[in-house]
Structure formats: C-alpha cells, structure tokens
JSON list of C-alpha atoms in Angstrom, two decimals:
[
{"chain": "A", "resi": 346, "resn": "UNK", "atom": "CA", "xyz": [-88.31, 12.66, 140.06]},
{"chain": "A", "resi": 347, "resn": "UNK", "atom": "CA", "xyz": [-89.05, 10.24, 142.95]},
{"chain": "A", "resi": 348, "resn": "UNK", "atom": "CA", "xyz": [-91.98, 8.47, 141.24]},
{"chain": "A", "resi": 349, "resn": "UNK", "atom": "CA", "xyz": [-90.15, 7.98, 137.89]},
{"chain": "A", "resi": 350, "resn": "UNK", "atom": "CA", "xyz": [-90.16, 4.39, 136.79]},
{"chain": "A", "resi": 351, "resn": "UNK", "atom": "CA", "xyz": [-87.10, 5.05, 134.50]},
{"chain": "A", "resi": 352, "resn": "UNK", "atom": "CA", "xyz": [-85.04, 6.33, 137.37]},
{"chain": "A", "resi": 353, "resn": "UNK", "atom": "CA", "xyz": [-86.24, 3.31, 139.59]},
{"chain": "A", "resi": 354, "resn": "UNK", "atom": "CA", "xyz": [-85.42, 0.69, 136.75]},
{"chain": "A", "resi": 355, "resn": "UNK", "atom": "CA", "xyz": [-82.15, 2.24, 136.09]},
{"chain": "A", "resi": 356, "resn": "UNK", "atom": "CA", "xyz": [-81.23, 2.41, 139.76]},
{"chain": "A", "resi": 357, "resn": "UNK", "atom": "CA", "xyz": [-81.92, -1.41, 140.23]},
{"chain": "A", "resi": 358, "resn": "UNK", "atom": "CA", "xyz": [-80.19, -2.09, 136.90]},
{"chain": "A", "resi": 359, "resn": "UNK", "atom": "CA", "xyz": [-76.93, -0.16, 138.00]},
{"chain": "A", "resi": 360, "resn": "UNK", "atom": "CA", "xyz": [-76.98, -2.03, 141.24]},
{"chain": "A", "resi": 361, "resn": "UNK", "atom": "CA", "xyz": [-76.85, -5.35, 139.15]},
{"chain": "A", "resi": 362, "resn": "UNK", "atom": "CA", "xyz": [-79.96, -6.50, 141.00]},
{"chain": "A", "resi": 363, "resn": "UNK", "atom": "CA", "xyz": [-82.05, -8.75, 138.76]},
{"chain": "A", "resi": 364, "resn": "UNK", "atom": "CA", "xyz": [-84.62, -9.15, 141.54]},
{"chain": "A", "resi": 365, "resn": "UNK", "atom": "CA", "xyz": [-85.14, -5.39, 142.12]},
{"chain": "A", "resi": 366, "resn": "UNK", "atom": "CA", "xyz": [-85.30, -4.64, 138.46]},
{"chain": "A", "resi": 367, "resn": "UNK", "atom": "CA", "xyz": [-87.91, -7.55, 137.81]},
{"chain": "A", "resi": 368, "resn": "UNK", "atom": "CA", "xyz": [-90.01, -6.42, 140.72]},
{"chain": "A", "resi": 369, "resn": "UNK", "atom": "CA", "xyz": [-90.65, -3.19, 138.96]},
{"chain": "A", "resi": 370, "resn": "UNK", "atom": "CA", "xyz": [-91.97, -5.04, 135.75]},
{"chain": "A", "resi": 371, "resn": "UNK", "atom": "CA", "xyz": [-95.38, -6.52, 135.04]},
{"chain": "A", "resi": 372, "resn": "UNK", "atom": "CA", "xyz": [-95.59, -10.20, 134.40]},
{"chain": "A", "resi": 373, "resn": "UNK", "atom": "CA", "xyz": [-96.05, -9.77, 130.59]},
{"chain": "A", "resi": 374, "resn": "UNK", "atom": "CA", "xyz": [-93.58, -6.83, 130.08]},
{"chain": "A", "resi": 375, "resn": "UNK", "atom": "CA", "xyz": [-91.84, -6.30, 126.87]},
{"chain": "A", "resi": 376, "resn": "UNK", "atom": "CA", "xyz": [-88.17, -4.89, 126.87]},
{"chain": "A", "resi": 377, "resn": "UNK", "atom": "CA", "xyz": [-86.23, -3.77, 123.84]},
{"chain": "A", "resi": 378, "resn": "UNK", "atom": "CA", "xyz": [-82.55, -3.38, 124.46]},
{"chain": "A", "resi": 379, "resn": "UNK", "atom": "CA", "xyz": [-79.91, -1.08, 122.95]},
{"chain": "A", "resi": 380, "resn": "UNK", "atom": "CA", "xyz": [-78.52, -3.80, 120.63]},
{"chain": "A", "resi": 381, "resn": "UNK", "atom": "CA", "xyz": [-82.07, -4.85, 119.38]},
{"chain": "A", "resi": 382, "resn": "UNK", "atom": "CA", "xyz": [-82.48, -7.86, 121.67]},
{"chain": "A", "resi": 383, "resn": "UNK", "atom": "CA", "xyz": [-86.19, -8.31, 122.93]},
{"chain": "A", "resi": 384, "resn": "UNK", "atom": "CA", "xyz": [-87.61, -10.03, 125.82]},
{"chain": "A", "resi": 385, "resn": "UNK", "atom": "CA", "xyz": [-91.32, -10.85, 126.62]},
{"chain": "A", "resi": 386, "resn": "UNK", "atom": "CA", "xyz": [-92.09, -11.70, 130.25]},
{"chain": "A", "resi": 387, "resn": "UNK", "atom": "CA", "xyz": [-90.26, -11.70, 133.46]},
{"chain": "A", "resi": 388, "resn": "UNK", "atom": "CA", "xyz": [-88.47, -15.02, 132.96]},
{"chain": "A", "resi": 389, "resn": "UNK", "atom": "CA", "xyz": [-87.06, -13.97, 129.52]},
{"chain": "A", "resi": 390, "resn": "UNK", "atom": "CA", "xyz": [-86.00, -10.45, 131.16]},
{"chain": "A", "resi": 391, "resn": "UNK", "atom": "CA", "xyz": [-84.31, -12.13, 134.06]},
{"chain": "A", "resi": 392, "resn": "UNK", "atom": "CA", "xyz": [-82.36, -14.29, 131.84]},
{"chain": "A", "resi": 393, "resn": "UNK", "atom": "CA", "xyz": [-81.41, -11.45, 129.50]},
{"chain": "A", "resi": 394, "resn": "UNK", "atom": "CA", "xyz": [-80.35, -9.19, 132.44]},
{"chain": "A", "resi": 395, "resn": "UNK", "atom": "CA", "xyz": [-78.40, -12.07, 133.96]},
{"chain": "A", "resi": 396, "resn": "UNK", "atom": "CA", "xyz": [-76.53, -12.74, 130.81]},
{"chain": "A", "resi": 397, "resn": "UNK", "atom": "CA", "xyz": [-75.83, -9.10, 130.22]},
{"chain": "A", "resi": 398, "resn": "UNK", "atom": "CA", "xyz": [-74.30, -8.78, 133.83]},
{"chain": "A", "resi": 399, "resn": "UNK", "atom": "CA", "xyz": [-71.97, -11.72, 133.15]},
{"chain": "A", "resi": 400, "resn": "UNK", "atom": "CA", "xyz": [-70.12, -9.31, 130.69]},
{"chain": "A", "resi": 401, "resn": "UNK", "atom": "CA", "xyz": [-69.88, -6.34, 132.93]},
{"chain": "A", "resi": 402, "resn": "UNK", "atom": "CA", "xyz": [-68.09, -5.23, 135.99]},
{"chain": "A", "resi": 403, "resn": "UNK", "atom": "CA", "xyz": [-70.29, -2.27, 136.49]},
{"chain": "A", "resi": 404, "resn": "UNK", "atom": "CA", "xyz": [-72.75, 0.11, 134.86]},
{"chain": "A", "resi": 405, "resn": "UNK", "atom": "CA", "xyz": [-73.90, 3.57, 135.78]},
{"chain": "A", "resi": 406, "resn": "UNK", "atom": "CA", "xyz": [-76.82, 5.74, 134.30]},
{"chain": "A", "resi": 407, "resn": "UNK", "atom": "CA", "xyz": [-77.40, 9.39, 134.58]},
{"chain": "A", "resi": 408, "resn": "UNK", "atom": "CA", "xyz": [-80.69, 10.93, 133.67]},
{"chain": "A", "resi": 409, "resn": "UNK", "atom": "CA", "xyz": [-80.14, 14.14, 131.90]},
{"chain": "A", "resi": 410, "resn": "UNK", "atom": "CA", "xyz": [-83.74, 15.15, 131.31]},
{"chain": "A", "resi": 411, "resn": "UNK", "atom": "CA", "xyz": [-87.04, 13.40, 131.68]},
{"chain": "A", "resi": 412, "resn": "UNK", "atom": "CA", "xyz": [-90.69, 13.92, 131.17]},
{"chain": "A", "resi": 413, "resn": "UNK", "atom": "CA", "xyz": [-93.90, 12.13, 130.89]},
{"chain": "A", "resi": 414, "resn": "UNK", "atom": "CA", "xyz": [-97.49, 12.14, 129.54]},
{"chain": "A", "resi": 415, "resn": "UNK", "atom": "CA", "xyz": [-100.15, 9.95, 131.00]},
{"chain": "A", "resi": 416, "resn": "UNK", "atom": "CA", "xyz": [-98.43, 6.46, 131.50]},
{"chain": "A", "resi": 417, "resn": "UNK", "atom": "CA", "xyz": [-95.50, 7.06, 129.29]},
{"chain": "A", "resi": 418, "resn": "UNK", "atom": "CA", "xyz": [-92.12, 8.29, 130.59]},
{"chain": "A", "resi": 419, "resn": "UNK", "atom": "CA", "xyz": [-89.31, 9.52, 128.29]},
{"chain": "A", "resi": 420, "resn": "UNK", "atom": "CA", "xyz": [-85.69, 10.24, 129.43]},
{"chain": "A", "resi": 421, "resn": "UNK", "atom": "CA", "xyz": [-82.43, 11.29, 127.92]},
{"chain": "A", "resi": 422, "resn": "UNK", "atom": "CA", "xyz": [-79.80, 9.31, 129.61]},
{"chain": "A", "resi": 423, "resn": "UNK", "atom": "CA", "xyz": [-75.94, 8.75, 129.61]},
{"chain": "A", "resi": 424, "resn": "UNK", "atom": "CA", "xyz": [-74.64, 5.32, 130.21]},
{"chain": "A", "resi": 425, "resn": "UNK", "atom": "CA", "xyz": [-71.23, 4.41, 131.41]},
{"chain": "A", "resi": 426, "resn": "UNK", "atom": "CA", "xyz": [-70.12, 0.83, 131.34]},
{"chain": "A", "resi": 427, "resn": "UNK", "atom": "CA", "xyz": [-67.00, -1.14, 132.40]},
{"chain": "A", "resi": 428, "resn": "UNK", "atom": "CA", "xyz": [-66.76, -4.44, 130.88]},
{"chain": "A", "resi": 429, "resn": "UNK", "atom": "CA", "xyz": [-65.06, -7.64, 132.38]},
{"chain": "A", "resi": 430, "resn": "UNK", "atom": "CA", "xyz": [-62.04, -7.02, 130.21]},
{"chain": "A", "resi": 431, "resn": "UNK", "atom": "CA", "xyz": [-61.71, -3.63, 132.06]},
{"chain": "A", "resi": 432, "resn": "UNK", "atom": "CA", "xyz": [-62.73, -1.59, 128.92]},
{"chain": "A", "resi": 433, "resn": "UNK", "atom": "CA", "xyz": [-64.63, 1.34, 130.13]},
{"chain": "A", "resi": 434, "resn": "UNK", "atom": "CA", "xyz": [-67.21, 3.01, 127.90]},
{"chain": "A", "resi": 435, "resn": "UNK", "atom": "CA", "xyz": [-68.15, 6.48, 129.28]},
{"chain": "A", "resi": 436, "resn": "UNK", "atom": "CA", "xyz": [-71.17, 8.89, 128.78]},
{"chain": "A", "resi": 437, "resn": "UNK", "atom": "CA", "xyz": [-72.84, 6.99, 125.80]},
{"chain": "A", "resi": 438, "resn": "UNK", "atom": "CA", "xyz": [-76.14, 8.73, 124.94]},
{"chain": "A", "resi": 439, "resn": "UNK", "atom": "CA", "xyz": [-79.29, 6.82, 125.50]},
{"chain": "A", "resi": 440, "resn": "UNK", "atom": "CA", "xyz": [-83.09, 7.47, 125.15]},
{"chain": "A", "resi": 441, "resn": "UNK", "atom": "CA", "xyz": [-85.33, 5.60, 127.38]},
{"chain": "A", "resi": 442, "resn": "UNK", "atom": "CA", "xyz": [-89.02, 5.12, 126.92]},
{"chain": "A", "resi": 443, "resn": "UNK", "atom": "CA", "xyz": [-91.22, 3.30, 129.69]},
{"chain": "A", "resi": 444, "resn": "UNK", "atom": "CA", "xyz": [-94.89, 2.61, 129.89]},
{"chain": "A", "resi": 445, "resn": "UNK", "atom": "CA", "xyz": [-96.05, 1.99, 133.51]},
{"chain": "A", "resi": 446, "resn": "UNK", "atom": "CA", "xyz": [-99.58, 0.87, 134.42]},
{"chain": "A", "resi": 447, "resn": "UNK", "atom": "CA", "xyz": [-100.97, -0.18, 137.87]},
{"chain": "A", "resi": 448, "resn": "UNK", "atom": "CA", "xyz": [-99.33, -3.70, 137.16]},
{"chain": "A", "resi": 449, "resn": "UNK", "atom": "CA", "xyz": [-96.03, -2.31, 136.83]},
{"chain": "A", "resi": 450, "resn": "UNK", "atom": "CA", "xyz": [-93.64, -1.43, 133.77]},
{"chain": "A", "resi": 451, "resn": "UNK", "atom": "CA", "xyz": [-95.49, -3.00, 130.81]},
{"chain": "A", "resi": 452, "resn": "UNK", "atom": "CA", "xyz": [-92.99, -1.77, 128.06]},
{"chain": "A", "resi": 453, "resn": "UNK", "atom": "CA", "xyz": [-89.43, -0.59, 128.18]},
{"chain": "A", "resi": 454, "resn": "UNK", "atom": "CA", "xyz": [-87.49, 0.59, 125.35]},
{"chain": "A", "resi": 455, "resn": "UNK", "atom": "CA", "xyz": [-83.68, 1.59, 125.35]},
{"chain": "A", "resi": 456, "resn": "UNK", "atom": "CA", "xyz": [-82.14, 3.15, 122.36]},
{"chain": "A", "resi": 457, "resn": "UNK", "atom": "CA", "xyz": [-78.46, 4.24, 121.85]},
{"chain": "A", "resi": 458, "resn": "UNK", "atom": "CA", "xyz": [-76.46, 6.47, 119.35]},
{"chain": "A", "resi": 459, "resn": "UNK", "atom": "CA", "xyz": [-72.96, 4.69, 119.51]},
{"chain": "A", "resi": 460, "resn": "UNK", "atom": "CA", "xyz": [-73.91, 1.51, 117.81]},
{"chain": "A", "resi": 461, "resn": "UNK", "atom": "CA", "xyz": [-71.91, 0.15, 114.72]},
{"chain": "A", "resi": 462, "resn": "UNK", "atom": "CA", "xyz": [-73.59, 0.06, 111.37]},
{"chain": "A", "resi": 463, "resn": "UNK", "atom": "CA", "xyz": [-75.76, -2.89, 110.76]},
{"chain": "A", "resi": 464, "resn": "UNK", "atom": "CA", "xyz": [-73.62, -4.01, 107.83]},
{"chain": "A", "resi": 465, "resn": "UNK", "atom": "CA", "xyz": [-70.36, -3.95, 110.01]},
{"chain": "A", "resi": 466, "resn": "UNK", "atom": "CA", "xyz": [-70.73, -7.36, 111.68]},
{"chain": "A", "resi": 467, "resn": "UNK", "atom": "CA", "xyz": [-68.08, -9.79, 113.03]},
{"chain": "A", "resi": 468, "resn": "UNK", "atom": "CA", "xyz": [-69.26, -13.16, 111.77]},
{"chain": "A", "resi": 469, "resn": "UNK", "atom": "CA", "xyz": [-66.28, -15.29, 112.69]},
{"chain": "A", "resi": 470, "resn": "UNK", "atom": "CA", "xyz": [-66.09, -14.29, 116.19]},
{"chain": "A", "resi": 471, "resn": "UNK", "atom": "CA", "xyz": [-62.27, -14.02, 116.16]},
{"chain": "A", "resi": 472, "resn": "UNK", "atom": "CA", "xyz": [-61.88, -10.30, 115.57]},
{"chain": "A", "resi": 473, "resn": "UNK", "atom": "CA", "xyz": [-62.26, -7.34, 117.93]},
{"chain": "A", "resi": 474, "resn": "UNK", "atom": "CA", "xyz": [-63.35, -3.82, 116.85]},
{"chain": "A", "resi": 475, "resn": "UNK", "atom": "CA", "xyz": [-60.88, -1.22, 117.66]},
{"chain": "A", "resi": 476, "resn": "UNK", "atom": "CA", "xyz": [-60.49, 2.41, 116.33]},
{"chain": "A", "resi": 477, "resn": "UNK", "atom": "CA", "xyz": [-63.11, 1.76, 113.57]},
{"chain": "A", "resi": 478, "resn": "UNK", "atom": "CA", "xyz": [-61.32, -1.49, 112.39]},
{"chain": "A", "resi": 479, "resn": "UNK", "atom": "CA", "xyz": [-61.38, -5.23, 112.89]},
{"chain": "A", "resi": 480, "resn": "UNK", "atom": "CA", "xyz": [-58.19, -6.52, 114.35]},
{"chain": "A", "resi": 481, "resn": "UNK", "atom": "CA", "xyz": [-57.38, -9.96, 115.86]},
{"chain": "A", "resi": 482, "resn": "UNK", "atom": "CA", "xyz": [-57.55, -10.30, 119.53]},
{"chain": "A", "resi": 483, "resn": "UNK", "atom": "CA", "xyz": [-54.27, -9.96, 121.54]}
]
C-alpha cells in the first residue's frame, strides 16, 4: 500500500534514517516500543531511535498483511535485526498499530512475540541470555 504510514515508517526506520522517520510523526507523537519503552514528542523519539541504532548494524521489516479503518492502520510484520556483535535475529513476529491524522503519525505501537518473561531479568548486567539460560559473557 503506497499510502501506508506503517510501510513509510518502517522504510525510514530500516534505512536507519532518524530524520526521515521523525518527519512522518506529529510533534506530540506517542510511540510504544517492543520492549515497553515509551516516547512522547519528537525529541524523545529522536533520542530513543538514535540510541536504538547504536546497538544495531542493520534492521529490516517485512509487512505480511495490513489493513486500516479510518485513521488507524494495523499490520502483521516480521522483523530481522543484526546487532553490533553480529548476532542476527531473523523473522521475529511483530504487530504494528499506527494512528495518522493530517498532522502526521500521532500514535505508533509495536508489539512482539519473542520477548523473555517479565520475571526473567538480568539485574547485574554481567550475564548474557543464551539458549534460555543466563551465562557469563565470553
């Protein structure tokens, strides 16, 4: 869909272009990230996206299906990410919800199905999760 705000936003994000992504958003936009982080306004969004890119080599999203009702767009998406340490995460399932008005995207929410349980947290920062277990970094 050429007019899809989801495809436009994911295209800018995949190019790792903070300015292009921010240009699609309204000044008072709200964004909910996969990991639960929230931003309000363009400056917070820019800061969050810049920090995200610092940990990535690349990312790519593929829209599997998409539909919209009035000003709300919904898409099933697969995300692939390559981290700075060369770890590649392929075809992670995503659901994306975007509300767009004449001011731009006012609300964007990203949900994923691969996250670890909320009770499975690494509090000391010295361990790495591998194969469902915490191990010391190499």
